[in-house]
Amino acid sequence: MKPEKITSALIWVLFIIVLYFLLKYNWSRRWLYYYGSKIDGPFAWPIIGSAHHFIGGQKVFYKKMTQIFETYPTLSKFWLGKDLIVITSRPEDVEIVLNSCFEKPKFYKYAYKLFRTGLLIAPVNIWKERRRMIGPTFNSKTLQTFTEIFGKQANRLVRVLEQECGREFDIFLKLFRCTLDTACEALVGVDSSLLQGQDNYLQKLIRAEDIATIRSFSPWLQVDFFWKKSPLGREMDKACAESFTFIKQILSLKKCDFKDTTNPFTNYLQHLNKSNDDSPVEDEIQNILITGSESSALALALVLVVLGIYPEVQQKIALELDSIFGDDEREPTFEHINQMEYLECVIKETLRILPIVPIIMRLAEQDIKLEHCTIPAGSTVLVPIVHISKKSEFWKEPNKFNPDRFLPKNNSERHRCTFLPFSYGPRNCVGFKYGLMSMKVILATVLRKFTIKPTRYQSLEDIELIYGAVAKPKHGHKIKLEKKY
Ligand code: HEM
């Protein structure tokens, strides 16, 4: 046979093999295409889907998502290459999704080097047992025992803030340090004054998260081969490795009291350490320190920025704190914290208007049957917290800052999945009660000492949030303090 004929035959064989695998692949995904076609959404091209709309980083991504959210019904979809993303915002549907799907989709893997097998992004087979075991760390009996540590760390923060009075400054890192020290002592049970390198640890976390966000919005960096060779990939590895050096320091101190069976978190770590492998223990310490300190610091910083805009809200908090403490200068007790009802409403209203976790995602491992349609197995379900919390269908005057809407008397008629800063269902935020308690103590301590004065932020519209894995104001968490006496 002539060489040209052999070449042509080989090309045909290759073509038929490729076609066979392509058809087989698409046949195995036929339900995804079938159910996907029944959900409304922007036009999708073959192979790339609607990915071209999202090129341009996180700002473009959120702009496009808002557009989809506003244009299409409460259940809509878009294709990112071969991935079907279903956006669900009807509270009844959100409830079904968050009560039945626990696996996190592949988009979370970009933060793997930081969290490794930690609870936040752990696959369901690891997550299930760990979630059950960490439960006692957050029950009310344990939480009560943290009150003194919250008070002590809040007072330490006040001393740091005294240096900043009278000028505009960015408060985020100071709060992050406070919440980190608090989590080290309360949750992990290690005295933070024995540790070294906290500030460097925080810098590495912030940088690693920024890099993970850049990667998740850059299709070319999502290919492992290019990622490993890129300067950002190498920087990420270095930052994460350094953050784990800090965790190893904590673990070496912690191991001295591994026999203390009264601390639920120690029991949890001991259980993970059964095979004498330090790795899962390190992963969980890292996980609890990041989740337990960063979100609270971000939320606290936003509350303080917002209070600079609303002196009348500060006034109402001051009245509440006066009625609780009077002239008593002591640190808050557990009972005091429970009485801070209005302060809690202010935290919740801030998180509604400026949710620091803008979206959450789940992988549908099985078909999810909703009232009007089915979300097919294999798709990623996206819950747009940031949009749901401002939808006029659920919230009267959604753009108005009105903490009173969270008073118990005004709370009853709303569906529970219209307010999701801590997510919902079995894989919700395990630390939300801890977070609320510690934030109330820190805010009460700061607001008893200082008045928050106006800054460059004159109205809520001035606070332009940049959304990554978490949301941060473009111009920083700027506040100005004035000492009360
Ligand atoms: C304002 C403060 C906080 C906010 C807004 C917040 C929000 C969230 C959100 C939205 C999730 C994701 C849930 C999901 O994917 O459905 C989450 C998960 C988690 N949070 Fe928080 N969080 C806060 C404070 C805390 C604190 C103080 C702790 C620990 C002390 C904590 C520990 C965790 C953990 C361990 C997870 C993973 C839970 C799991 O996958 O089972 N969070 N948080």
mmCIF file of N, CA and C in Angstrom, residues 335-457:
data_model
loop_
_atom_site.group_PDB
_atom_site.id
_atom_site.type_symbol
_atom_site.label_atom_id
_atom_site.label_comp_id
_atom_site.label_asym_id
_atom_site.label_seq_id
_atom_site.Cartn_x
_atom_site.Cartn_y
_atom_site.Cartn_z
ATOM 1 N N GLU A 335 -24.177 36.060 80.357
ATOM 2 C CA GLU A 335 -25.530 36.657 80.459
ATOM 3 C C GLU A 335 -25.571 38.016 79.752
ATOM 4 N N HIS A 336 -24.517 38.818 79.975
ATOM 5 C CA HIS A 336 -24.454 40.126 79.289
ATOM 6 C C HIS A 336 -24.548 39.938 77.779
ATOM 7 N N ILE A 337 -23.782 38.944 77.270
ATOM 8 C CA ILE A 337 -23.740 38.739 75.806
ATOM 9 C C ILE A 337 -25.152 38.432 75.289
ATOM 10 N N ASN A 338 -25.873 37.616 76.043
ATOM 11 C CA ASN A 338 -27.240 37.264 75.607
ATOM 12 C C ASN A 338 -28.172 38.462 75.602
ATOM 13 N N GLN A 339 -27.837 39.477 76.423
ATOM 14 C CA GLN A 339 -28.710 40.665 76.466
ATOM 15 C C GLN A 339 -28.418 41.665 75.343
ATOM 16 N N MET A 340 -27.337 41.451 74.595
ATOM 17 C CA MET A 340 -26.970 42.434 73.539
ATOM 18 C C MET A 340 -27.783 42.182 72.270
ATOM 19 N N GLU A 341 -29.072 42.388 72.396
ATOM 20 C CA GLU A 341 -29.982 42.043 71.295
ATOM 21 C C GLU A 341 -29.821 42.987 70.095
ATOM 22 N N TYR A 342 -29.779 44.288 70.382
ATOM 23 C CA TYR A 342 -29.701 45.251 69.275
ATOM 24 C C TYR A 342 -28.340 45.159 68.567
ATOM 25 N N LEU A 343 -27.281 44.956 69.366
ATOM 26 C CA LEU A 343 -25.943 44.826 68.773
ATOM 27 C C LEU A 343 -25.915 43.640 67.798
ATOM 28 N N GLU A 344 -26.577 42.560 68.185
ATOM 29 C CA GLU A 344 -26.636 41.386 67.293
ATOM 30 C C GLU A 344 -27.374 41.739 65.987
ATOM 31 N N CYS A 345 -28.453 42.560 66.130
ATOM 32 C CA CYS A 345 -29.188 42.979 64.921
ATOM 33 C C CYS A 345 -28.279 43.797 63.998
ATOM 34 N N VAL A 346 -27.406 44.626 64.597
ATOM 35 C CA VAL A 346 -26.509 45.457 63.788
ATOM 36 C C VAL A 346 -25.515 44.565 63.029
ATOM 37 N N ILE A 347 -25.005 43.537 63.712
ATOM 38 C CA ILE A 347 -24.068 42.618 63.038
ATOM 39 C C ILE A 347 -24.786 41.925 61.878
ATOM 40 N N LYS A 348 -26.017 41.458 62.141
ATOM 41 C CA LYS A 348 -26.745 40.718 61.096
ATOM 42 C C LYS A 348 -27.096 41.619 59.918
ATOM 43 N N GLU A 349 -27.496 42.859 60.213
ATOM 44 C CA GLU A 349 -27.867 43.761 59.123
ATOM 45 C C GLU A 349 -26.632 44.113 58.277
ATOM 46 N N THR A 350 -25.478 44.244 58.943
ATOM 47 C CA THR A 350 -24.244 44.499 58.181
ATOM 48 C C THR A 350 -23.950 43.308 57.270
ATOM 49 N N LEU A 351 -24.102 42.093 57.815
ATOM 50 C CA LEU A 351 -23.817 40.902 57.001
ATOM 51 C C LEU A 351 -24.851 40.707 55.890
ATOM 52 N N ARG A 352 -26.057 41.235 56.087
ATOM 53 C CA ARG A 352 -27.062 41.146 55.016
ATOM 54 C C ARG A 352 -26.677 42.066 53.855
ATOM 55 N N ILE A 353 -26.354 43.323 54.212
ATOM 56 C CA ILE A 353 -26.071 44.299 53.156
ATOM 57 C C ILE A 353 -24.686 44.063 52.546
ATOM 58 N N LEU A 354 -23.737 43.637 53.382
ATOM 59 C CA LEU A 354 -22.364 43.427 52.905
ATOM 60 C C LEU A 354 -21.903 42.011 53.277
ATOM 61 N N PRO A 355 -22.473 40.984 52.646
ATOM 62 C CA PRO A 355 -22.095 39.617 53.066
ATOM 63 C C PRO A 355 -20.644 39.312 52.724
ATOM 64 N N ILE A 356 -19.891 38.867 53.731
ATOM 65 C CA ILE A 356 -18.459 38.682 53.466
ATOM 66 C C ILE A 356 -18.184 37.394 52.702
ATOM 67 N N VAL A 357 -19.116 36.416 52.768
ATOM 68 C CA VAL A 357 -18.995 35.248 51.885
ATOM 69 C C VAL A 357 -20.099 35.422 50.829
ATOM 70 N N PRO A 358 -19.715 35.872 49.613
ATOM 71 C CA PRO A 358 -20.749 36.285 48.655
ATOM 72 C C PRO A 358 -21.534 35.141 48.023
ATOM 73 N N ILE A 359 -20.866 34.001 47.788
ATOM 74 C CA ILE A 359 -21.587 32.856 47.210
ATOM 75 C C ILE A 359 -21.125 31.566 47.888
ATOM 76 N N ILE A 360 -21.985 30.563 47.865
ATOM 77 C CA ILE A 360 -21.517 29.216 48.263
ATOM 78 C C ILE A 360 -21.895 28.250 47.147
ATOM 79 N N MET A 361 -21.167 27.167 47.083
ATOM 80 C CA MET A 361 -21.411 26.210 45.995
ATOM 81 C C MET A 361 -21.454 24.782 46.532
ATOM 82 N N ARG A 362 -22.211 23.950 45.822
ATOM 83 C CA ARG A 362 -22.270 22.521 46.131
ATOM 84 C C ARG A 362 -22.216 21.734 44.835
ATOM 85 N N LEU A 363 -21.699 20.522 44.922
ATOM 86 C CA LEU A 363 -21.740 19.632 43.766
ATOM 87 C C LEU A 363 -22.974 18.739 43.919
ATOM 88 N N ALA A 364 -23.826 18.712 42.873
ATOM 89 C CA ALA A 364 -24.995 17.813 42.940
ATOM 90 C C ALA A 364 -24.511 16.406 42.607
ATOM 91 N N GLU A 365 -24.435 15.547 43.620
ATOM 92 C CA GLU A 365 -23.948 14.183 43.349
ATOM 93 C C GLU A 365 -25.054 13.309 42.770
ATOM 94 N N GLN A 366 -26.304 13.669 43.126
ATOM 95 C CA GLN A 366 -27.464 12.993 42.526
ATOM 96 C C GLN A 366 -28.400 14.061 41.965
ATOM 97 N N ASP A 367 -29.381 13.619 41.163
ATOM 98 C CA ASP A 367 -30.377 14.584 40.691
ATOM 99 C C ASP A 367 -31.076 15.198 41.909
ATOM 100 N N ILE A 368 -31.298 16.524 41.856
ATOM 101 C CA ILE A 368 -32.033 17.164 42.962
ATOM 102 C C ILE A 368 -33.404 17.564 42.425
ATOM 103 N N LYS A 369 -34.433 16.962 42.991
ATOM 104 C CA LYS A 369 -35.791 17.254 42.487
ATOM 105 C C LYS A 369 -36.340 18.469 43.220
ATOM 106 N N LEU A 370 -36.598 19.540 42.449
ATOM 107 C CA LEU A 370 -37.213 20.741 43.024
ATOM 108 C C LEU A 370 -38.675 20.764 42.595
ATOM 109 N N GLU A 371 -39.430 21.751 43.088
ATOM 110 C CA GLU A 371 -40.864 21.753 42.788
ATOM 111 C C GLU A 371 -41.137 21.822 41.272
ATOM 112 N N HIS A 372 -40.366 22.681 40.572
ATOM 113 C CA HIS A 372 -40.685 22.886 39.151
ATOM 114 C C HIS A 372 -39.695 22.257 38.199
ATOM 115 N N CYS A 373 -38.609 21.753 38.705
ATOM 116 C CA CYS A 373 -37.621 21.200 37.780
ATOM 117 C C CYS A 373 -36.581 20.367 38.523
ATOM 118 N N THR A 374 -35.672 19.748 37.766
ATOM 119 C CA THR A 374 -34.655 18.890 38.395
ATOM 120 C C THR A 374 -33.270 19.453 38.088
ATOM 121 N N ILE A 375 -32.441 19.543 39.141
ATOM 122 C CA ILE A 375 -31.043 19.923 38.908
ATOM 123 C C ILE A 375 -30.291 18.609 38.686
ATOM 124 N N PRO A 376 -29.653 18.447 37.514
ATOM 125 C CA PRO A 376 -29.066 17.138 37.229
ATOM 126 C C PRO A 376 -27.788 16.849 38.016
ATOM 127 N N ALA A 377 -27.590 15.578 38.306
ATOM 128 C CA ALA A 377 -26.355 15.137 38.974
ATOM 129 C C ALA A 377 -25.171 15.580 38.122
ATOM 130 N N GLY A 378 -24.103 16.000 38.792
ATOM 131 C CA GLY A 378 -22.896 16.404 38.064
ATOM 132 C C GLY A 378 -22.812 17.912 37.903
ATOM 133 N N SER A 379 -23.923 18.625 38.171
ATOM 134 C CA SER A 379 -23.827 20.078 38.024
ATOM 135 C C SER A 379 -23.358 20.713 39.334
ATOM 136 N N THR A 380 -22.891 21.957 39.196
ATOM 137 C CA THR A 380 -22.498 22.726 40.379
ATOM 138 C C THR A 380 -23.655 23.655 40.716
ATOM 139 N N VAL A 381 -24.103 23.618 41.965
ATOM 140 C CA VAL A 381 -25.192 24.512 42.348
ATOM 141 C C VAL A 381 -24.589 25.713 43.064
ATOM 142 N N LEU A 382 -24.951 26.897 42.606
ATOM 143 C CA LEU A 382 -24.393 28.127 43.176
ATOM 144 C C LEU A 382 -25.509 28.885 43.902
ATOM 145 N N VAL A 383 -25.284 29.180 45.163
ATOM 146 C CA VAL A 383 -26.272 29.955 45.926
ATOM 147 C C VAL A 383 -25.739 31.385 46.080
ATOM 148 N N PRO A 384 -26.369 32.367 45.413
ATOM 149 C CA PRO A 384 -25.829 33.735 45.433
ATOM 150 C C PRO A 384 -26.294 34.501 46.672
ATOM 151 N N ILE A 385 -25.630 34.245 47.803
ATOM 152 C CA ILE A 385 -26.004 34.899 49.074
ATOM 153 C C ILE A 385 -26.122 36.409 48.884
ATOM 154 N N VAL A 386 -25.140 36.965 48.154
ATOM 155 C CA VAL A 386 -25.055 38.413 47.989
ATOM 156 C C VAL A 386 -26.300 38.982 47.296
ATOM 157 N N HIS A 387 -26.905 38.204 46.401
ATOM 158 C CA HIS A 387 -28.091 38.696 45.712
ATOM 159 C C HIS A 387 -29.370 38.432 46.506
ATOM 160 N N ILE A 388 -29.430 37.236 47.099
ATOM 161 C CA ILE A 388 -30.648 36.879 47.850
ATOM 162 C C ILE A 388 -30.884 37.891 48.981
ATOM 163 N N SER A 389 -29.780 38.321 49.606
ATOM 164 C CA SER A 389 -29.953 39.178 50.781
ATOM 165 C C SER A 389 -30.364 40.606 50.412
ATOM 166 N N LYS A 390 -30.469 40.886 49.104
ATOM 167 C CA LYS A 390 -30.931 42.230 48.735
ATOM 168 C C LYS A 390 -32.122 42.183 47.793
ATOM 169 N N LYS A 391 -32.792 41.039 47.759
ATOM 170 C CA LYS A 391 -33.898 40.900 46.813
ATOM 171 C C LYS A 391 -35.161 41.534 47.408
ATOM 172 N N SER A 392 -35.775 42.429 46.630
ATOM 173 C CA SER A 392 -36.909 43.189 47.198
ATOM 174 C C SER A 392 -38.117 42.289 47.495
ATOM 175 N N GLU A 393 -38.135 41.121 46.867
ATOM 176 C CA GLU A 393 -39.233 40.170 47.132
ATOM 177 C C GLU A 393 -39.195 39.689 48.596
ATOM 178 N N PHE A 394 -37.996 39.627 49.157
ATOM 179 C CA PHE A 394 -37.862 39.114 50.537
ATOM 180 C C PHE A 394 -37.625 40.221 51.557
ATOM 181 N N TRP A 395 -37.090 41.350 51.092
ATOM 182 C CA TRP A 395 -36.678 42.403 52.024
ATOM 183 C C TRP A 395 -37.335 43.730 51.648
ATOM 184 N N LYS A 396 -38.015 44.324 52.632
ATOM 185 C CA LYS A 396 -38.597 45.644 52.398
ATOM 186 C C LYS A 396 -37.459 46.667 52.375
ATOM 187 N N GLU A 397 -37.480 47.573 51.439
ATOM 188 C CA GLU A 397 -36.396 48.560 51.276
ATOM 189 C C GLU A 397 -35.024 47.901 51.453
ATOM 190 N N PRO A 398 -34.665 46.991 50.547
ATOM 191 C CA PRO A 398 -33.463 46.174 50.751
ATOM 192 C C PRO A 398 -32.163 46.952 50.869
ATOM 193 N N ASN A 399 -32.105 48.164 50.266
ATOM 194 C CA ASN A 399 -30.833 48.898 50.329
ATOM 195 C C ASN A 399 -30.724 49.805 51.548
ATOM 196 N N LYS A 400 -31.754 49.783 52.388
ATOM 197 C CA LYS A 400 -31.721 50.637 53.581
ATOM 198 C C LYS A 400 -31.090 49.867 54.748
ATOM 199 N N PHE A 401 -30.177 50.508 55.468
ATOM 200 C CA PHE A 401 -29.564 49.875 56.635
ATOM 201 C C PHE A 401 -30.515 50.000 57.824
ATOM 202 N N ASN A 402 -31.154 48.904 58.153
ATOM 203 C CA ASN A 402 -32.177 48.961 59.192
ATOM 204 C C ASN A 402 -32.078 47.739 60.120
ATOM 205 N N PRO A 403 -31.229 47.828 61.167
ATOM 206 C CA PRO A 403 -31.024 46.669 62.054
ATOM 207 C C PRO A 403 -32.316 46.163 62.688
ATOM 208 N N ASP A 404 -33.311 47.058 62.831
ATOM 209 C CA ASP A 404 -34.568 46.653 63.492
ATOM 210 C C ASP A 404 -35.243 45.485 62.781
ATOM 211 N N ARG A 405 -34.946 45.302 61.494
ATOM 212 C CA ARG A 405 -35.632 44.211 60.782
ATOM 213 C C ARG A 405 -35.260 42.844 61.378
ATOM 214 N N PHE A 406 -34.159 42.796 62.161
ATOM 215 C CA PHE A 406 -33.762 41.520 62.767
ATOM 216 C C PHE A 406 -34.252 41.362 64.206
ATOM 217 N N LEU A 407 -34.997 42.359 64.716
ATOM 218 C CA LEU A 407 -35.552 42.194 66.066
ATOM 219 C C LEU A 407 -36.511 41.001 66.029
ATOM 220 N N PRO A 408 -36.559 40.205 67.090
ATOM 221 C CA PRO A 408 -37.387 38.986 67.071
ATOM 222 C C PRO A 408 -38.811 39.240 66.593
ATOM 223 N N LYS A 409 -39.384 40.418 66.967
ATOM 224 C CA LYS A 409 -40.781 40.675 66.590
ATOM 225 C C LYS A 409 -40.949 40.860 65.067
ATOM 226 N N ASN A 410 -39.869 41.226 64.362
ATOM 227 C CA ASN A 410 -39.969 41.458 62.909
ATOM 228 C C ASN A 410 -39.427 40.292 62.076
ATOM 229 N N ASN A 411 -39.001 39.249 62.762
ATOM 230 C CA ASN A 411 -38.216 38.195 62.123
ATOM 231 C C ASN A 411 -39.029 37.031 61.586
ATOM 232 N N SER A 412 -40.277 36.909 62.093
ATOM 233 C CA SER A 412 -40.969 35.624 61.986
ATOM 234 C C SER A 412 -41.413 35.230 60.572
ATOM 235 N N GLU A 413 -41.766 36.224 59.727
ATOM 236 C CA GLU A 413 -42.408 35.852 58.464
ATOM 237 C C GLU A 413 -41.436 35.465 57.348
ATOM 238 N N ARG A 414 -40.194 35.801 57.525
ATOM 239 C CA ARG A 414 -39.233 35.553 56.449
ATOM 240 C C ARG A 414 -38.813 34.086 56.377
ATOM 241 N N HIS A 415 -38.631 33.591 55.147
ATOM 242 C CA HIS A 415 -38.130 32.222 55.002
ATOM 243 C C HIS A 415 -36.695 32.167 55.513
ATOM 244 N N ARG A 416 -36.327 31.056 56.183
ATOM 245 C CA ARG A 416 -34.990 31.003 56.804
ATOM 246 C C ARG A 416 -33.862 31.028 55.772
ATOM 247 N N CYS A 417 -34.159 30.696 54.519
ATOM 248 C CA CYS A 417 -33.083 30.722 53.510
ATOM 249 C C CYS A 417 -33.029 32.035 52.732
ATOM 250 N N THR A 418 -33.555 33.116 53.339
ATOM 251 C CA THR A 418 -33.373 34.428 52.713
ATOM 252 C C THR A 418 -32.205 35.175 53.376
ATOM 253 N N PHE A 419 -31.731 34.655 54.502
ATOM 254 C CA PHE A 419 -30.594 35.279 55.191
ATOM 255 C C PHE A 419 -29.541 34.194 55.424
ATOM 256 N N LEU A 420 -28.475 34.236 54.613
ATOM 257 C CA LEU A 420 -27.563 33.088 54.591
ATOM 258 C C LEU A 420 -26.082 33.421 54.822
ATOM 259 N N PRO A 421 -25.756 34.438 55.624
ATOM 260 C CA PRO A 421 -24.323 34.746 55.750
ATOM 261 C C PRO A 421 -23.536 33.570 56.332
ATOM 262 N N PHE A 422 -24.213 32.738 57.130
ATOM 263 C CA PHE A 422 -23.532 31.575 57.716
ATOM 264 C C PHE A 422 -23.958 30.292 57.005
ATOM 265 N N SER A 423 -24.575 30.430 55.837
ATOM 266 C CA SER A 423 -25.080 29.297 55.069
ATOM 267 C C SER A 423 -26.220 28.610 55.837
ATOM 268 N N TYR A 424 -26.523 27.386 55.458
ATOM 269 C CA TYR A 424 -27.688 26.722 56.045
ATOM 270 C C TYR A 424 -27.505 25.208 55.886
ATOM 271 N N GLY A 425 -28.190 24.428 56.734
ATOM 272 C CA GLY A 425 -28.181 22.969 56.579
ATOM 273 C C GLY A 425 -27.004 22.318 57.284
ATOM 274 N N PRO A 426 -26.867 20.990 57.120
ATOM 275 C CA PRO A 426 -25.839 20.249 57.866
ATOM 276 C C PRO A 426 -24.408 20.713 57.590
ATOM 277 N N ARG A 427 -24.157 21.367 56.427
ATOM 278 C CA ARG A 427 -22.790 21.843 56.178
ATOM 279 C C ARG A 427 -22.714 23.362 56.287
ATOM 280 N N ASN A 428 -23.496 23.916 57.190
ATOM 281 C CA ASN A 428 -23.446 25.375 57.378
ATOM 282 C C ASN A 428 -22.186 25.739 58.165
ATOM 283 N N CYS A 429 -22.086 27.010 58.579
ATOM 284 C CA CYS A 429 -20.929 27.435 59.365
ATOM 285 C C CYS A 429 -21.036 26.849 60.765
ATOM 286 N N VAL A 430 -20.080 25.979 61.102
ATOM 287 C CA VAL A 430 -20.164 25.305 62.407
ATOM 288 C C VAL A 430 -19.883 26.280 63.553
ATOM 289 N N GLY A 431 -19.199 27.400 63.217
ATOM 290 C CA GLY A 431 -18.781 28.319 64.288
ATOM 291 C C GLY A 431 -19.623 29.566 64.391
ATOM 292 N N PHE A 432 -20.862 29.556 63.863
ATOM 293 C CA PHE A 432 -21.580 30.842 63.813
ATOM 294 C C PHE A 432 -21.951 31.381 65.191
ATOM 295 N N LYS A 433 -22.238 30.478 66.153
ATOM 296 C CA LYS A 433 -22.577 30.988 67.495
ATOM 297 C C LYS A 433 -21.328 31.561 68.163
ATOM 298 N N TYR A 434 -20.211 30.849 68.004
ATOM 299 C CA TYR A 434 -18.930 31.341 68.526
ATOM 300 C C TYR A 434 -18.641 32.712 67.908
ATOM 301 N N GLY A 435 -18.839 32.788 66.575
ATOM 302 C CA GLY A 435 -18.553 34.034 65.861
ATOM 303 C C GLY A 435 -19.391 35.184 66.396
ATOM 304 N N LEU A 436 -20.699 34.949 66.545
ATOM 305 C CA LEU A 436 -21.583 36.026 67.025
ATOM 306 C C LEU A 436 -21.203 36.449 68.444
ATOM 307 N N MET A 437 -20.938 35.432 69.297
ATOM 308 C CA MET A 437 -20.585 35.749 70.698
ATOM 309 C C MET A 437 -19.311 36.579 70.768
ATOM 310 N N SER A 438 -18.259 36.105 70.067
ATOM 311 C CA SER A 438 -16.977 36.819 70.174
ATOM 312 C C SER A 438 -17.091 38.210 69.554
ATOM 313 N N MET A 439 -17.861 38.326 68.463
ATOM 314 C CA MET A 439 -18.003 39.658 67.837
ATOM 315 C C MET A 439 -18.729 40.620 68.782
ATOM 316 N N LYS A 440 -19.742 40.090 69.479
ATOM 317 C CA LYS A 440 -20.483 40.969 70.401
ATOM 318 C C LYS A 440 -19.575 41.466 71.524
ATOM 319 N N VAL A 441 -18.729 40.577 72.048
ATOM 320 C CA VAL A 441 -17.823 40.998 73.135
ATOM 321 C C VAL A 441 -16.843 42.046 72.606
ATOM 322 N N ILE A 442 -16.260 41.789 71.437
ATOM 323 C CA ILE A 442 -15.259 42.735 70.912
ATOM 324 C C ILE A 442 -15.911 44.091 70.617
ATOM 325 N N LEU A 443 -17.084 44.062 69.959
ATOM 326 C CA LEU A 443 -17.743 45.332 69.626
ATOM 327 C C LEU A 443 -18.154 46.088 70.878
ATOM 328 N N ALA A 444 -18.728 45.349 71.850
ATOM 329 C CA ALA A 444 -19.166 46.021 73.083
ATOM 330 C C ALA A 444 -17.968 46.668 73.772
ATOM 331 N N THR A 445 -16.840 45.960 73.826
ATOM 332 C CA THR A 445 -15.657 46.495 74.516
ATOM 333 C C THR A 445 -15.136 47.732 73.788
ATOM 334 N N VAL A 446 -15.066 47.646 72.451
ATOM 335 C CA VAL A 446 -14.561 48.790 71.673
ATOM 336 C C VAL A 446 -15.523 49.977 71.781
ATOM 337 N N LEU A 447 -16.838 49.697 71.672
ATOM 338 C CA LEU A 447 -17.807 50.808 71.645
ATOM 339 C C LEU A 447 -18.045 51.422 73.025
ATOM 340 N N ARG A 448 -17.658 50.721 74.079
ATOM 341 C CA ARG A 448 -17.733 51.351 75.409
ATOM 342 C C ARG A 448 -16.589 52.343 75.576
ATOM 343 N N LYS A 449 -15.529 52.172 74.819
ATOM 344 C CA LYS A 449 -14.344 53.040 74.965
ATOM 345 C C LYS A 449 -14.285 54.147 73.904
ATOM 346 N N PHE A 450 -14.780 53.849 72.697
ATOM 347 C CA PHE A 450 -14.589 54.793 71.588
ATOM 348 C C PHE A 450 -15.899 55.127 70.882
ATOM 349 N N THR A 451 -15.912 56.337 70.278
ATOM 350 C CA THR A 451 -16.959 56.680 69.312
ATOM 351 C C THR A 451 -16.331 56.533 67.934
ATOM 352 N N ILE A 452 -17.108 55.989 66.978
ATOM 353 C CA ILE A 452 -16.586 55.866 65.612
ATOM 354 C C ILE A 452 -16.988 57.128 64.861
ATOM 355 N N LYS A 453 -16.016 57.838 64.355
ATOM 356 C CA LYS A 453 -16.271 59.112 63.669
ATOM 357 C C LYS A 453 -16.362 58.895 62.157
ATOM 358 N N PRO A 454 -16.988 59.844 61.430
ATOM 359 C CA PRO A 454 -17.095 59.688 59.968
ATOM 360 C C PRO A 454 -15.722 59.659 59.289
ATOM 361 N N THR A 455 -15.647 58.939 58.176
ATOM 362 C CA THR A 455 -14.401 58.856 57.393
ATOM 363 C C THR A 455 -14.732 59.152 55.938
ATOM 364 N N ARG A 456 -13.876 58.638 55.020
ATOM 365 C CA ARG A 456 -14.149 58.805 53.585
ATOM 366 C C ARG A 456 -15.460 58.138 53.188
ATOM 367 N N TYR A 457 -15.907 57.163 54.010
ATOM 368 C CA TYR A 457 -17.159 56.478 53.708
ATOM 369 C C TYR A 457 -18.333 57.278 54.273
#
